[in-house]
Tab-separated table of C-alpha atoms and ligand atoms in Angstrom:
chain	number	residue	atom	x	y	z
A	1	MET	CA	-13.965	-49.137	-98.118
A	2	LEU	CA	-13.201	-52.779	-98.418
A	3	GLU	CA	-13.264	-54.587	-101.811
A	4	ARG	CA	-12.385	-58.256	-102.214
A	5	GLY	CA	-11.172	-57.739	-105.783
A	6	GLU	CA	-10.413	-54.568	-107.671
A	7	VAL	CA	-12.478	-51.451	-108.315
A	8	ALA	CA	-15.386	-52.426	-110.636
A	9	ASN	CA	-14.868	-56.034	-109.652
A	10	SER	CA	-18.323	-57.328	-110.530
A	11	TRP	CA	-18.008	-55.865	-114.048
A	12	ARG	CA	-14.591	-57.337	-114.520
A	13	ARG	CA	-15.288	-60.837	-113.154
A	14	GLU	CA	-19.006	-61.538	-113.564
A	15	ARG	CA	-19.995	-60.457	-117.072
A	16	TRP	CA	-19.583	-62.023	-120.518
A	17	ASP	CA	-17.194	-60.721	-123.189
A	18	SER	CA	-19.659	-58.900	-125.409
A	19	PHE	CA	-21.546	-57.278	-122.460
A	20	ARG	CA	-22.602	-53.729	-122.822
A	21	LEU	CA	-24.604	-51.642	-120.361
A	22	LEU	CA	-28.316	-51.478	-121.190
A	23	THR	CA	-28.477	-47.915	-119.744
A	24	PRO	CA	-27.370	-45.258	-122.272
A	25	ASN	CA	-24.023	-43.392	-121.659
A	26	TRP	CA	-25.654	-40.203	-120.691
A	27	GLN	CA	-27.296	-42.026	-117.791
A	28	SER	CA	-23.967	-43.212	-116.356
A	29	ARG	CA	-23.695	-40.561	-113.666
A	30	LEU	CA	-22.336	-40.755	-110.208
A	31	PRO	CA	-22.114	-37.966	-107.637
A	32	GLY	CA	-19.833	-35.337	-109.305
A	33	LEU	CA	-18.908	-37.344	-112.373
A	34	HIS	CA	-21.107	-37.630	-115.531
A	35	TYR	CA	-20.322	-39.315	-118.855
A	36	ASP	CA	-18.517	-36.690	-120.931
A	37	GLY	CA	-17.636	-38.671	-124.080
A	38	THR	CA	-18.660	-38.201	-127.620
A	39	ASP	CA	-21.410	-40.843	-127.793
A	40	PRO	CA	-24.038	-39.916	-125.157
A	41	ASP	CA	-26.634	-42.251	-126.682
A	42	GLY	CA	-24.335	-45.294	-126.925
A	43	TYR	CA	-23.950	-48.059	-124.375
A	44	MET	CA	-20.714	-48.750	-122.550
A	45	THR	CA	-18.675	-51.827	-123.221
A	46	MET	CA	-16.926	-53.652	-120.347
A	47	GLY	CA	-13.663	-51.722	-120.853
A	48	GLU	CA	-15.540	-48.457	-120.802
A	49	ILE	CA	-17.454	-49.259	-117.620
A	50	THR	CA	-14.426	-50.305	-115.641
A	51	ALA	CA	-12.582	-47.177	-116.856
A	52	PHE	CA	-15.532	-44.992	-115.810
A	53	LEU	CA	-15.658	-46.525	-112.310
A	54	GLU	CA	-11.860	-46.330	-111.879
A	55	ARG	CA	-12.067	-42.714	-112.902
A	56	TYR	CA	-14.776	-42.124	-110.307
A	57	ALA	CA	-12.767	-43.827	-107.473
A	58	GLY	CA	-9.895	-41.373	-108.265
A	59	HIS	CA	-12.190	-38.416	-108.674
A	60	ALA	CA	-14.025	-39.076	-105.371
A	61	ARG	CA	-10.743	-40.004	-103.694
A	62	VAL	CA	-12.432	-43.070	-102.253
A	63	PRO	CA	-9.988	-44.798	-99.915
A	64	VAL	CA	-10.545	-48.266	-101.328
A	65	ARG	CA	-8.631	-51.186	-99.793
A	66	THR	CA	-8.697	-53.676	-102.637
A	67	ARG	CA	-7.973	-57.340	-102.340
A	68	THR	CA	-9.608	-57.345	-98.884
A	69	THR	CA	-12.341	-59.853	-98.413
A	70	VAL	CA	-14.781	-59.411	-95.465
A	71	THR	CA	-15.294	-62.819	-93.960
A	72	SER	CA	-17.416	-61.903	-90.989
A	73	VAL	CA	-19.252	-58.959	-89.501
A	74	ARG	CA	-20.655	-59.377	-85.983
A	75	PRO	CA	-22.121	-56.995	-83.350
A	76	ALA	CA	-19.569	-55.735	-80.876
A	77	GLU	CA	-19.515	-53.217	-78.046
A	78	GLY	CA	-20.491	-49.849	-79.533
A	79	GLY	CA	-20.789	-51.119	-83.164
A	80	TYR	CA	-19.458	-53.969	-85.282
A	81	HIS	CA	-16.356	-56.163	-85.457
A	82	VAL	CA	-15.246	-56.845	-89.025
A	83	THR	CA	-12.881	-59.756	-89.889
A	84	THR	CA	-11.177	-59.640	-93.203
A	85	ASP	CA	-8.544	-61.848	-94.776
A	86	SER	CA	-6.015	-59.191	-93.840
A	87	GLY	CA	-6.985	-58.111	-90.439
A	88	GLU	CA	-9.655	-57.008	-88.012
A	89	ILE	CA	-11.553	-53.742	-87.913
A	90	GLY	CA	-13.876	-52.182	-85.290
A	91	CYS	CA	-16.443	-49.678	-86.520
A	92	ARG	CA	-19.422	-47.844	-85.081
A	93	THR	CA	-21.447	-48.020	-88.310
A	94	LEU	CA	-21.215	-50.167	-91.399
A	95	VAL	CA	-22.715	-49.812	-94.902
A	96	ILE	CA	-23.319	-53.058	-96.814
A	97	ALA	CA	-22.627	-52.243	-100.425
A	98	SER	CA	-21.619	-55.757	-101.496
A	99	GLY	CA	-24.087	-55.874	-104.350
A	100	ALA	CA	-27.499	-57.376	-105.124
A	101	CYS	CA	-26.201	-59.973	-107.608
A	102	ASN	CA	-23.317	-61.894	-106.053
A	103	LEU	CA	-24.656	-65.409	-106.819
A	104	PRO	CA	-26.662	-66.743	-109.761
A	105	SER	CA	-30.077	-68.125	-108.656
A	106	VAL	CA	-30.477	-71.628	-110.112
A	107	PRO	CA	-33.552	-73.796	-109.390
A	108	ALA	CA	-32.944	-76.848	-107.225
A	109	PHE	CA	-34.242	-79.234	-109.970
A	110	SER	CA	-31.045	-78.413	-111.966
A	111	ARG	CA	-29.517	-81.253	-109.854
A	112	ALA	CA	-31.660	-83.706	-111.652
A	113	VAL	CA	-30.361	-82.688	-115.130
A	114	PRO	CA	-28.451	-85.651	-116.699
A	115	PRO	CA	-24.658	-85.186	-116.494
A	116	SER	CA	-24.229	-85.393	-120.263
A	117	VAL	CA	-25.655	-81.823	-120.424
A	118	ARG	CA	-23.361	-79.044	-119.404
A	119	GLN	CA	-24.815	-76.346	-117.118
A	120	VAL	CA	-23.448	-72.860	-117.018
A	121	THR	CA	-24.539	-69.661	-115.274
A	122	PRO	CA	-23.937	-66.128	-116.684
A	123	TYR	CA	-20.996	-65.752	-114.364
A	124	GLU	CA	-19.146	-68.580	-116.070
A	125	TYR	CA	-20.310	-67.815	-119.533
A	126	ARG	CA	-17.921	-65.681	-121.656
A	127	GLU	CA	-18.610	-66.388	-125.304
A	128	PRO	CA	-20.320	-69.022	-127.530
A	129	GLY	CA	-17.052	-70.837	-128.442
A	130	GLN	CA	-16.545	-71.923	-124.891
A	131	LEU	CA	-19.686	-74.151	-124.960
A	132	PRO	CA	-19.832	-77.697	-126.428
A	133	GLU	CA	-21.014	-77.882	-130.041
A	134	GLY	CA	-24.778	-78.351	-130.441
A	135	GLY	CA	-28.073	-77.018	-129.037
A	136	VAL	CA	-28.438	-74.673	-126.137
A	137	LEU	CA	-31.429	-74.251	-123.721
A	138	VAL	CA	-31.367	-70.787	-122.308
A	139	VAL	CA	-33.610	-70.528	-119.167
A	140	GLY	CA	-35.059	-67.072	-118.392
A	141	ALA	CA	-36.036	-64.245	-120.811
A	142	SER	CA	-35.048	-61.176	-118.975
A	143	ALA	CA	-32.168	-58.906	-119.983
A	144	THR	CA	-29.422	-61.581	-119.505
A	145	GLY	CA	-31.431	-64.448	-121.037
A	146	VAL	CA	-32.519	-62.554	-124.210
A	147	GLN	CA	-29.022	-61.222	-124.787
A	148	LEU	CA	-27.332	-64.634	-124.472
A	149	ALA	CA	-30.004	-66.366	-126.585
A	150	ALA	CA	-29.395	-63.888	-129.350
A	151	GLU	CA	-25.602	-64.181	-129.177
A	152	LEU	CA	-25.750	-68.052	-129.115
A	153	ARG	CA	-28.214	-68.080	-132.012
A	154	ARG	CA	-26.059	-65.740	-134.048
A	155	SER	CA	-23.093	-68.074	-133.472
A	156	GLY	CA	-25.162	-70.687	-135.510
A	157	ARG	CA	-26.415	-72.887	-132.688
A	158	PRO	CA	-29.976	-74.141	-132.257
A	159	VAL	CA	-31.365	-72.241	-129.304
A	160	ILE	CA	-34.373	-72.912	-127.258
A	161	LEU	CA	-35.523	-70.150	-124.801
A	162	SER	CA	-37.600	-71.020	-121.790
A	163	VAL	CA	-39.751	-68.012	-120.943
A	164	GLY	CA	-41.254	-67.232	-117.503
A	165	GLU	CA	-42.570	-63.867	-116.261
A	166	HIS	CA	-40.830	-61.058	-118.185
A	167	VAL	CA	-40.852	-57.345	-118.819
A	168	ARG	CA	-41.099	-56.398	-122.479
A	169	LEU	CA	-39.894	-52.894	-123.650
A	170	PRO	CA	-38.999	-51.409	-126.940
A	171	ARG	CA	-35.439	-49.999	-127.138
A	172	VAL	CA	-36.645	-46.776	-128.692
A	173	TYR	CA	-40.070	-45.163	-128.157
A	174	ARG	CA	-41.266	-42.095	-130.013
A	175	GLY	CA	-37.763	-41.469	-131.129
A	176	ARG	CA	-36.077	-41.594	-127.705
A	177	ASP	CA	-34.379	-44.287	-125.647
A	178	VAL	CA	-37.076	-46.019	-123.544
A	179	LEU	CA	-34.930	-45.430	-120.398
A	180	TRP	CA	-35.029	-41.690	-121.180
A	181	TRP	CA	-38.804	-42.006	-120.750
A	182	MET	CA	-38.401	-43.925	-117.508
A	183	ASP	CA	-36.126	-41.232	-116.220
A	184	ALA	CA	-37.859	-38.076	-117.545
A	185	SER	CA	-41.406	-39.114	-116.709
A	186	GLY	CA	-40.478	-39.826	-113.080
A	187	VAL	CA	-41.276	-43.562	-113.170
A	188	TRP	CA	-37.777	-44.377	-111.993
A	189	ASP	CA	-38.049	-41.860	-109.218
A	190	GLN	CA	-41.030	-43.568	-107.666
A	191	ARG	CA	-40.179	-44.015	-103.967
A	192	TYR	CA	-40.309	-47.329	-102.127
A	193	ASP	CA	-42.725	-46.009	-99.443
A	194	GLU	CA	-45.198	-44.892	-102.095
A	195	LEU	CA	-45.459	-48.130	-104.078
A	196	GLU	CA	-48.593	-50.262	-103.609
A	197	ASP	CA	-46.789	-53.558	-103.714
A	198	LEU	CA	-43.165	-53.037	-102.707
A	199	ASP	CA	-42.330	-56.707	-102.394
A	200	ARG	CA	-43.476	-57.291	-105.912
A	201	ALA	CA	-41.568	-54.226	-107.294
A	202	ARG	CA	-38.405	-55.600	-105.588
A	203	ARG	CA	-38.923	-59.028	-107.316
A	204	LEU	CA	-39.531	-57.551	-110.767
A	205	PRO	CA	-37.256	-59.143	-113.381
A	206	SER	CA	-34.890	-56.862	-115.496
A	207	PRO	CA	-36.469	-55.616	-118.777
A	208	GLN	CA	-35.796	-57.327	-122.182
A	209	LEU	CA	-33.352	-54.756	-123.332
A	210	VAL	CA	-29.870	-54.806	-124.956
A	211	GLY	CA	-27.483	-51.894	-125.604
A	212	THR	CA	-26.181	-52.123	-129.195
A	213	PRO	CA	-24.901	-49.419	-131.502
A	214	GLU	CA	-27.964	-50.057	-133.745
A	215	ARG	CA	-30.273	-49.596	-130.706
A	216	GLU	CA	-32.044	-52.791	-131.588
A	217	THR	CA	-35.159	-54.026	-129.810
A	218	LEU	CA	-34.591	-57.510	-128.483
A	219	ASP	CA	-38.060	-58.806	-127.570
A	220	LEU	CA	-39.422	-62.321	-128.120
A	221	ASN	CA	-40.673	-61.542	-131.602
A	222	ALA	CA	-37.120	-60.448	-132.571
A	223	LEU	CA	-35.657	-63.701	-131.152
A	224	VAL	CA	-38.187	-65.886	-132.977
A	225	ALA	CA	-37.344	-63.990	-136.229
A	226	MET	CA	-33.690	-65.039	-135.604
A	227	GLY	CA	-34.775	-68.706	-135.231
A	228	VAL	CA	-34.937	-69.049	-131.507
A	229	GLU	CA	-37.633	-71.550	-130.397
A	230	LEU	CA	-39.785	-70.460	-127.391
A	231	VAL	CA	-41.035	-72.793	-124.641
A	232	GLY	CA	-42.797	-72.088	-121.367
A	233	ARG	CA	-41.439	-71.755	-117.926
A	234	TRP	CA	-39.344	-74.750	-116.936
A	235	ALA	CA	-41.291	-76.407	-114.102
A	236	ALA	CA	-39.545	-79.687	-113.348
A	237	VAL	CA	-37.207	-82.540	-114.468
A	238	ARG	CA	-38.756	-85.985	-114.578
A	239	ASP	CA	-36.982	-89.139	-115.807
A	240	GLY	CA	-34.386	-87.072	-117.749
A	241	GLU	CA	-37.036	-84.889	-119.341
A	242	ALA	CA	-37.488	-81.133	-118.886
A	243	LEU	CA	-41.150	-80.231	-118.361
A	244	PHE	CA	-42.349	-76.839	-119.435
A	245	SER	CA	-45.509	-74.951	-118.431
A	246	GLY	CA	-48.117	-74.189	-121.046
A	247	GLY	CA	-50.022	-70.951	-121.153
A	248	LEU	CA	-47.412	-68.963	-123.218
A	249	ARG	CA	-50.205	-66.991	-124.872
A	250	ASN	CA	-51.549	-65.689	-121.620
A	251	MET	CA	-48.111	-64.805	-120.264
A	252	PHE	CA	-47.283	-62.926	-123.475
A	253	SER	CA	-50.615	-60.999	-123.383
A	254	LEU	CA	-49.824	-59.947	-119.813
A	255	ALA	CA	-46.358	-58.675	-120.734
A	256	ASP	CA	-47.753	-56.886	-123.749
A	257	LEU	CA	-50.521	-55.289	-121.596
A	258	LYS	CA	-48.035	-54.102	-119.002
A	259	MET	CA	-45.782	-52.605	-121.711
A	260	GLU	CA	-48.870	-50.827	-123.263
A	261	ARG	CA	-49.779	-49.411	-119.809
A	262	LEU	CA	-46.239	-48.088	-119.255
A	263	LEU	CA	-46.195	-46.536	-122.804
A	264	GLY	CA	-49.585	-45.043	-121.992
A	265	THR	CA	-48.072	-43.442	-118.846
A	266	PHE	CA	-45.290	-41.959	-120.876
A	267	ASP	CA	-47.822	-40.563	-123.440
A	268	GLU	CA	-49.867	-38.920	-120.691
A	269	TRP	CA	-46.819	-37.418	-119.066
A	270	ALA	CA	-45.571	-36.144	-122.474
A	271	GLU	CA	-48.825	-34.394	-123.121
A	272	GLN	CA	-49.027	-32.763	-119.730
A	273	ALA	CA	-45.347	-31.761	-119.787
A	274	GLY	CA	-45.530	-30.504	-123.505
A	275	VAL	CA	-42.653	-32.847	-124.527
A	276	GLU	CA	-41.733	-32.773	-128.172
A	277	ALA	CA	-41.439	-36.377	-129.397
A	278	GLY	CA	-42.640	-38.540	-132.288
A	279	PRO	CA	-46.248	-39.702	-132.318
A	280	PRO	CA	-47.347	-42.399	-129.790
A	281	GLU	CA	-46.584	-45.911	-131.031
A	282	ARG	CA	-48.030	-49.357	-130.374
A	283	PHE	CA	-46.180	-52.579	-131.061
A	284	GLU	CA	-47.131	-55.859	-132.591
A	285	PRO	CA	-48.356	-58.327	-129.898
A	286	THR	CA	-45.873	-61.046	-128.953
A	287	ARG	CA	-46.558	-63.996	-131.260
A	288	ALA	CA	-46.953	-67.213	-129.363
A	289	PRO	CA	-45.926	-70.439	-131.088
A	290	ASP	CA	-48.893	-72.571	-132.159
A	291	ARG	CA	-47.919	-75.656	-130.203
A	292	PRO	CA	-44.934	-74.963	-127.969
A	293	ARG	CA	-43.337	-78.137	-126.776
A	294	LEU	CA	-44.107	-79.069	-123.140
A	295	ARG	CA	-41.263	-81.576	-122.740
A	296	LEU	CA	-37.748	-81.981	-123.906
A	297	ASP	CA	-35.651	-85.161	-123.573
A	298	LEU	CA	-32.322	-83.981	-122.055
A	299	ARG	CA	-30.690	-87.372	-122.856
A	300	SER	CA	-31.375	-87.169	-126.612
A	301	GLY	CA	-28.385	-84.939	-127.377
A	302	GLU	CA	-30.533	-82.231	-128.876
A	303	ILE	CA	-29.439	-79.885	-126.134
A	304	ARG	CA	-25.777	-79.980	-125.017
A	305	THR	CA	-25.785	-77.010	-122.756
A	306	ILE	CA	-28.122	-75.230	-120.352
A	307	VAL	CA	-27.547	-71.551	-119.605
A	308	TRP	CA	-29.312	-70.565	-116.358
A	309	ALA	CA	-30.353	-66.914	-116.871
A	310	THR	CA	-32.736	-67.216	-113.969
A	311	GLY	CA	-31.560	-64.191	-111.973
A	312	PHE	CA	-29.158	-63.357	-109.261
A	313	ARG	CA	-29.201	-62.973	-105.469
A	314	PRO	CA	-26.994	-61.364	-102.861
A	315	ASP	CA	-24.609	-63.344	-100.668
A	316	TYR	CA	-24.666	-62.529	-96.960
A	317	GLY	CA	-22.733	-65.603	-95.910
A	318	TRP	CA	-20.279	-63.313	-94.104
A	319	LEU	CA	-22.849	-61.379	-92.167
A	320	ASP	CA	-23.092	-62.724	-88.590
A	321	VAL	CA	-25.865	-60.321	-87.618
A	322	PRO	CA	-29.397	-61.665	-87.500
A	323	VAL	CA	-30.849	-59.353	-90.139
A	324	VAL	CA	-31.370	-61.819	-93.040
A	325	ASP	CA	-34.796	-63.450	-93.492
A	326	GLU	CA	-35.553	-67.083	-94.352
A	327	LYS	CA	-35.536	-66.147	-98.086
A	328	GLY	CA	-32.049	-64.692	-97.859
A	329	ARG	CA	-33.243	-61.039	-98.002
A	330	LEU	CA	-31.803	-58.344	-95.814
A	331	ARG	CA	-34.379	-56.847	-93.366
A	332	HIS	CA	-34.228	-53.105	-93.942
A	333	ASP	CA	-36.327	-50.023	-94.320
A	334	GLY	CA	-35.015	-47.950	-97.208
A	335	GLY	CA	-31.429	-49.097	-96.483
A	336	VAL	CA	-31.684	-48.658	-92.654
A	337	VAL	CA	-31.060	-52.282	-91.605
A	338	ASP	CA	-32.746	-53.868	-88.686
A	339	SER	CA	-29.679	-53.414	-86.394
A	340	PRO	CA	-28.545	-50.050	-85.104
A	341	GLY	CA	-25.694	-48.537	-87.134
A	342	LEU	CA	-26.033	-51.022	-89.999
A	343	TYR	CA	-26.963	-49.694	-93.441
A	344	ALA	CA	-27.274	-50.988	-97.003
A	345	LEU	CA	-27.145	-49.517	-100.519
A	346	GLY	CA	-27.565	-50.857	-104.077
A	347	LEU	CA	-30.474	-53.282	-103.411
A	348	PRO	CA	-33.604	-53.539	-105.566
A	349	VAL	CA	-35.974	-50.520	-105.006
A	350	LEU	CA	-34.053	-49.701	-101.869
A	351	ARG	CA	-35.544	-46.176	-101.834
A	352	ARG	CA	-36.547	-45.745	-105.535
A	353	ARG	CA	-37.277	-47.795	-108.567
A	354	LYS	CA	-33.759	-46.901	-109.883
A	355	SER	CA	-31.915	-48.043	-106.784
A	356	THR	CA	-30.017	-50.844	-108.417
A	357	PHE	CA	-28.903	-48.833	-111.399
A	358	ILE	CA	-25.587	-46.857	-111.581
A	359	HIS	CA	-27.449	-43.505	-111.790
A	360	GLY	CA	-29.831	-44.505	-108.961
A	361	ILE	CA	-27.250	-44.524	-106.190
A	362	GLU	CA	-26.859	-40.811	-105.562
A	363	PRO	CA	-30.238	-39.866	-103.999
A	364	ASP	CA	-30.333	-43.156	-102.068
A	365	ALA	CA	-26.791	-42.678	-100.725
A	366	ARG	CA	-27.588	-39.097	-99.676
A	367	GLU	CA	-30.589	-40.214	-97.675
A	368	VAL	CA	-28.977	-43.310	-96.104
A	369	ILE	CA	-25.862	-41.439	-95.158
A	370	GLY	CA	-28.012	-38.723	-93.803
A	371	HIS	CA	-29.494	-41.286	-91.381
A	372	LEU	CA	-26.136	-42.633	-90.613
A	373	ALA	CA	-24.747	-39.199	-89.780
A	374	GLY	CA	-27.688	-38.620	-87.502
A	375	TYR	CA	-27.022	-41.843	-85.739
A	376	LEU	CA	-23.398	-41.083	-85.184
A	377	GLY	CA	-24.302	-37.536	-83.996
B	401	LIG	C1	-26.000	-58.804	-115.712
B	401	LIG	C2	-26.214	-57.380	-115.100
B	401	LIG	C3	-26.287	-56.337	-115.965
B	401	LIG	C4	-26.534	-54.995	-115.395
B	401	LIG	N1	-26.618	-53.921	-116.233
B	401	LIG	C5	-26.730	-52.703	-115.782
B	401	LIG	C6	-26.853	-51.546	-116.611
B	401	LIG	O1	-26.794	-51.683	-117.874
B	401	LIG	N2	-26.935	-50.302	-116.077
B	401	LIG	C7	-26.898	-50.133	-114.707
B	401	LIG	O2	-26.959	-49.022	-114.283
B	401	LIG	N3	-26.831	-51.159	-113.892
B	401	LIG	C8	-26.772	-52.495	-114.377
B	401	LIG	N4	-26.684	-53.553	-113.541
B	401	LIG	C9	-26.836	-53.276	-112.099
B	401	LIG	C10	-25.478	-53.002	-111.577
B	401	LIG	O3	-24.994	-54.247	-110.942
B	401	LIG	C11	-25.433	-51.938	-110.651
B	401	LIG	O4	-25.753	-50.726	-111.359
B	401	LIG	C12	-24.124	-51.658	-109.944
B	401	LIG	O5	-23.096	-52.500	-110.361
B	401	LIG	C13	-24.394	-51.856	-108.463
B	401	LIG	O6	-23.184	-51.496	-107.832
B	401	LIG	P1	-22.830	-51.970	-106.386
B	401	LIG	O7	-21.557	-51.324	-106.050
B	401	LIG	O8	-24.046	-51.807	-105.582
B	401	LIG	O9	-22.696	-53.569	-106.558
B	401	LIG	P2	-21.609	-54.416	-107.307
B	401	LIG	O10	-21.205	-53.836	-108.570
B	401	LIG	O11	-22.036	-55.871	-107.257
B	401	LIG	O12	-20.324	-54.245	-106.344
B	401	LIG	C14	-20.276	-54.915	-105.058
B	401	LIG	C15	-18.818	-55.120	-104.720
B	401	LIG	O13	-18.673	-55.714	-103.507
B	401	LIG	C16	-17.668	-56.578	-103.491
B	401	LIG	N5	-17.851	-57.585	-102.432
B	401	LIG	C17	-18.912	-58.451	-102.279
B	401	LIG	N6	-18.733	-59.264	-101.178
B	401	LIG	C18	-17.669	-58.762	-100.576
B	401	LIG	C19	-16.965	-59.188	-99.372
B	401	LIG	N7	-17.424	-60.137	-98.600
B	401	LIG	N8	-15.783	-58.593	-99.073
B	401	LIG	C20	-15.298	-57.554	-99.893
B	401	LIG	N9	-15.876	-57.170	-100.963
B	401	LIG	C21	-17.014	-57.779	-101.342
B	401	LIG	C22	-17.686	-57.250	-104.878
B	401	LIG	O14	-16.373	-57.785	-105.324
B	401	LIG	C23	-18.104	-55.987	-105.736
B	401	LIG	O15	-16.994	-55.297	-106.261
B	401	LIG	C24	-26.519	-54.860	-114.071
B	401	LIG	C25	-26.383	-55.944	-113.159
B	401	LIG	C26	-26.244	-57.178	-113.721
B	401	LIG	C27	-26.077	-58.379	-112.745
């Protein structure tokens, strides 16, 4: 197993200081190792996550070669030839487990932003004090965007949040963590080959959730109550101005409707399964601003920093096998890549809705490795 940094590298290098998992502790389970601390309903801090993964590497006796960067993989007689910064390796099969989120996705029009405005991605962001004084425009209202908007607002800065398509969820539903419902009701176990629109499921943004000791809900209403200003999806930059889409009201209604449908699914399942929980709840609709602004002069000094919380993508720059499509996505069927002996794990909805979560890896890995063993056999 080759790792360019250390065990738990992405958590150590690519997250901000206050980061906590949004999945509850009891859900942090890997084959043969479950969370066994005193706070099963809490959310791990960065130190706790790295300690958990280090413990797992020891427990599973994984032969990790750290500080070994793979710079090229190419087909070779009987398998693949791997070049690393510390030597060459030949192998019959290869599993790509290099992560789904290696690079931040930033729109091309970011290049037209005036140089007086600093631009950061979540991979560079550590804490509010690192940014220039003044207003911040956070772009993207999924898990990362809502968490960073809240932290920056709490630090006393004016914050504008540009909202595109998003997934709204309450932190707690009928007295239980909403991710308990996802898990127990079987939603997270839905398989890739049973989904109506797999492509869409794979592109779904992360839910608006944060893991805090208070189990707070961090939806758009909560952000507005904190003083965050909402604007529409950022569509373009023209003459130094950011142009935002209108139609916030429709977008909010759609996200509310989808949340209601999901909660309805939980209610139906709870009734059938005879689950004891509080009574069904419904939440206040997302309040749209009366007249959200459609443009913002980026040269006026109102905004000193832009935080691009517009998602992440994998980096296959080192993969010299023709299995990546024009959109940069790996061509695979449930982790069986379109080249004999090549496999992948940890990609969105690889085999199940939970594929990119820590607790989602086990069933996927069993099936993918089953295929790999058959191939070798
Ligand atoms: C902001 C954010 C928040 C998240 N929150 C949660 C959460 O709360 N709960 C949850 O379950 N999941 C969460 N996830 C998803 C989380 O990333 C996965 O659960 C898990 O980390 C995936 O593990 P992985 O090993 O597949 O990928 P990664 O953790 O990305 O690991 C891939 C590893 O490959 C190494 N690597 C990459 N390229 C090379 C190369 N060329 N050569 C050598 N090594 C290489 C990297 O250094 C890295 O260590 C979050 C993801 C992000 C981005």
